[in-house]
Amino acid sequence: MATLFIADLHLDDSRPQITRLFEDFLASDEARSADAVYILGDLVEAWIGDDDDAELPARIARATHALRDRGVPVYFMVGNRDFLLGEDFARRAGFTLLDDGTVHDLYGRPTLLMHGDVLCTDDIAYQTVRKQVRTPEWKAQILAMPLEARRAFAAKARQDSKAHTGSTMETIMDVNAEAVADSMRKAGVTRLIHGHTHRPATHRFELDGQPAERIVLGDWYEHGSVLRVAPEGTELRGLALG
Ligand code: MN
């Protein structure tokens, strides 16, 4: 019995070996025998809409659907790179969309699941942009653009993001401890799993006198990263390139 979590794969045509690693992971005995597989956002480097006719979305849909067809539920939560992903693609890919901040019971322990970007409250510039681009109006406006225009727009957004990341202090881009405590308190949990910061770790601390933990998933730039949650405990590990 085990449930698997991944996030921040940032799949992109420029790193085909990572796309293959993702496909191999979903086709592995470990994934096929899992109780469920969760993808907590930033599966791709950029998502321009469910109507994207490129090869990468088609490969993703095939891989996740094949796992679903073997009876393993696949859950997906959008991140800041793929927040334009919607129900159309979810149906095509055979996965269930989860809202950021969903609580799922994992072997008797309620666990808060987030992408993680909303916890980075010290990054005011980022949070301002986030609020703006997540409105239904903004999303509708972008999705009404022709695919080619959206591709160009996404490339520009990635450049802006790189510039921001390069010029912002590391501590500002990490999660804020109070935001973490608030979210966990509101959700009534002592365990949180998220990605986004690319700082894989298991943080153990006290929350209102209770032992609590925050597990941060790793990115898939140099290799993979998987969290395995089982009744007997959790294991966060790297996945070597085949
Ligand atoms: Mn992210």
XYZ file of C-alpha atoms and ligand atoms in Angstrom:
243
model
C 0.000 0.000 0.000
C 1.456 3.324 -1.050
C 0.461 6.622 -2.578
C 2.926 8.480 -4.807
C 3.433 12.232 -5.203
C 5.352 14.172 -7.831
C 5.503 17.862 -8.814
C 7.592 20.394 -10.687
C 8.601 18.190 -13.589
C 8.582 21.249 -15.869
C 8.292 18.965 -18.904
C 9.553 20.700 -21.997
C 10.744 19.725 -25.475
C 14.232 20.932 -24.525
C 14.623 18.066 -21.978
C 13.274 14.920 -23.707
C 15.072 12.628 -21.236
C 12.860 13.989 -18.423
C 9.695 13.367 -20.449
C 10.856 9.771 -20.932
C 11.618 9.456 -17.210
C 8.059 10.640 -16.460
C 6.590 8.090 -18.894
C 8.777 5.312 -17.462
C 7.782 6.276 -13.934
C 4.048 6.092 -14.724
C 4.572 2.741 -16.445
C 6.665 1.336 -13.563
C 5.488 -1.455 -11.261
C 5.637 1.016 -8.392
C 3.155 3.399 -10.046
C 0.962 0.610 -11.400
C 0.631 -0.930 -7.966
C 0.070 2.397 -6.163
C -3.217 3.280 -4.483
C -3.079 6.646 -6.286
C -0.637 8.991 -8.005
C -0.755 12.740 -7.346
C 0.800 15.421 -9.557
C 0.961 18.644 -7.534
C 1.516 21.224 -10.254
C 4.091 22.474 -12.759
C 3.976 19.220 -14.665
C 4.966 21.252 -17.706
C 7.188 24.277 -18.196
C 4.318 26.138 -19.864
C 0.677 25.318 -20.605
C -1.020 27.422 -23.249
C -4.457 25.814 -23.209
C -6.158 22.420 -23.453
C -6.504 22.894 -27.216
C -2.696 22.814 -27.694
C -2.066 20.407 -30.584
C 1.641 19.830 -29.776
C 3.155 16.388 -29.180
C 4.002 16.860 -25.482
C 0.410 17.235 -24.175
C -0.582 14.184 -26.234
C 2.234 12.127 -24.691
C 1.285 13.256 -21.183
C -2.358 12.307 -21.759
C -1.375 8.867 -23.075
C 0.874 8.187 -20.077
C -1.564 9.270 -17.379
C -4.538 7.637 -19.099
C -2.687 4.320 -19.364
C -2.144 4.365 -15.611
C -5.790 5.285 -14.979
C -6.848 2.410 -17.262
C -4.953 0.045 -14.956
C -7.162 1.174 -12.105
C -4.824 3.686 -10.460
C -6.521 7.043 -9.758
C -4.424 9.980 -10.954
C -4.960 13.389 -9.321
C -3.735 16.678 -10.715
C -3.425 20.105 -9.118
C -2.317 23.025 -11.269
C 0.831 24.998 -10.502
C 1.843 28.458 -11.614
C 3.132 27.111 -14.953
C 0.070 25.090 -15.896
C -2.850 26.938 -14.288
C -4.525 27.177 -17.709
C -4.971 23.405 -17.682
C -8.671 22.595 -17.368
C -11.386 19.949 -17.453
C -11.030 19.246 -21.193
C -7.454 18.048 -20.818
C -8.224 16.332 -17.509
C -10.816 14.186 -19.311
C -8.383 13.442 -22.133
C -5.675 12.511 -19.630
C -7.937 10.490 -17.355
C -7.062 12.427 -14.239
C -9.091 14.238 -11.608
C -8.418 17.927 -11.000
C -7.939 18.975 -7.385
C -8.241 22.505 -6.013
C -5.129 23.951 -4.428
C -5.553 23.393 -0.698
C -7.471 20.115 -0.920
C -7.304 17.829 2.134
C -7.117 14.097 1.429
C -7.025 11.349 4.004
C -3.907 9.218 3.519
C -4.132 6.003 5.540
C -6.002 7.706 8.350
C -4.029 10.944 8.338
C -5.671 14.043 6.842
C -3.090 15.736 4.646
C -3.188 19.200 3.091
C -2.103 19.256 -0.553
C -0.912 22.453 -2.239
C 1.243 23.471 -5.159
C 3.034 25.774 -2.722
C 3.166 29.144 -4.453
C 0.439 30.708 -2.284
C 2.659 30.023 0.739
C 5.399 32.313 -0.618
C 3.736 35.418 0.810
C 7.018 37.359 1.155
C 7.231 37.572 -2.622
C 4.790 40.463 -2.992
C 5.541 41.037 -6.696
C 4.757 37.399 -7.493
C 1.545 37.359 -5.433
C 0.310 40.513 -7.181
C 0.785 38.964 -10.621
C -0.739 35.697 -9.429
C -3.945 37.408 -8.329
C -4.210 39.177 -11.670
C -3.711 36.164 -13.932
C -5.954 33.749 -12.026
C -9.185 35.640 -12.646
C -11.674 33.969 -15.019
C -11.625 37.147 -17.153
C -7.857 37.082 -17.646
C -7.847 33.370 -18.398
C -10.687 33.725 -20.912
C -8.876 36.580 -22.612
C -5.662 34.555 -22.998
C -7.452 31.404 -24.149
C -9.268 33.420 -26.834
C -5.919 34.213 -28.489
C -4.706 32.042 -31.409
C -2.380 29.179 -30.374
C 0.683 30.785 -31.980
C 0.105 34.050 -30.092
C -0.277 32.085 -26.850
C 3.018 30.273 -27.546
C 4.799 33.609 -27.931
C 3.078 34.941 -24.808
C 4.182 31.904 -22.777
C 7.794 32.316 -23.932
C 7.738 35.938 -22.793
C 6.208 34.977 -19.420
C 9.008 32.434 -18.890
C 11.629 35.099 -19.573
C 9.969 37.478 -17.111
C 9.819 34.690 -14.512
C 13.531 33.921 -14.995
C 14.400 37.591 -14.580
C 12.315 37.793 -11.388
C 13.806 34.582 -9.941
C 17.316 35.791 -10.769
C 16.867 39.131 -9.042
C 14.885 38.051 -5.958
C 16.498 36.818 -2.737
C 16.259 33.085 -2.044
C 14.581 33.619 1.328
C 11.859 35.737 -0.269
C 11.037 32.959 -2.715
C 10.690 30.303 -0.001
C 7.497 29.653 1.940
C 6.546 31.929 4.813
C 6.362 30.016 8.125
C 3.244 31.880 9.259
C 1.475 31.199 5.951
C 2.296 27.502 6.407
C 0.968 27.438 9.982
C -2.187 29.379 9.007
C -2.982 27.058 6.099
C -2.475 23.938 8.193
C -4.499 25.324 11.088
C -7.402 26.309 8.798
C -7.346 22.876 7.176
C -7.144 21.163 10.577
C -4.132 19.034 9.624
C -0.678 18.269 10.962
C 0.730 17.252 7.588
C 1.256 19.329 4.446
C 2.660 18.175 1.096
C 3.631 20.725 -1.559
C 6.096 21.515 -4.339
C 6.973 24.752 -6.142
C 10.091 25.817 -4.215
C 12.291 23.016 -5.596
C 13.736 22.451 -2.118
C 12.957 18.791 -1.397
C 12.889 18.111 2.334
C 10.811 16.844 5.218
C 10.438 19.586 7.825
C 9.295 18.483 11.278
C 8.059 21.142 13.688
C 5.455 21.884 16.327
C 2.089 23.314 15.383
C 0.096 24.512 18.392
C 1.804 21.902 20.565
C 1.294 19.039 18.096
C 4.062 17.363 16.088
C 3.600 18.432 12.472
C 5.379 17.911 9.181
C 5.743 19.688 5.858
C 7.044 17.596 2.981
C 8.429 19.490 -0.013
C 8.636 17.636 -3.330
C 11.702 18.065 -5.531
C 11.899 19.259 -9.128
C 12.762 17.113 -12.133
C 15.534 19.169 -13.703
C 18.559 16.873 -13.243
C 16.659 13.738 -12.155
C 13.243 12.777 -10.868
C 11.829 13.147 -7.353
C 9.096 11.025 -5.787
C 7.378 10.984 -2.428
C 5.999 7.652 -1.307
C 3.393 7.794 1.459
C 2.548 4.471 3.070
C 0.755 3.516 6.292
C 4.168 2.918 7.930
C 5.709 6.243 6.905
C 6.928 8.502 4.117
C 9.973 8.344 1.864
C 11.191 11.180 -0.361
C 13.720 10.030 -2.930
C 15.378 10.866 -6.208
C 14.736 8.988 -9.466
C 17.811 8.415 -11.629
C 17.652 8.938 -15.377
C 17.425 5.579 -17.147
Mn 5.594 26.380 -9.256
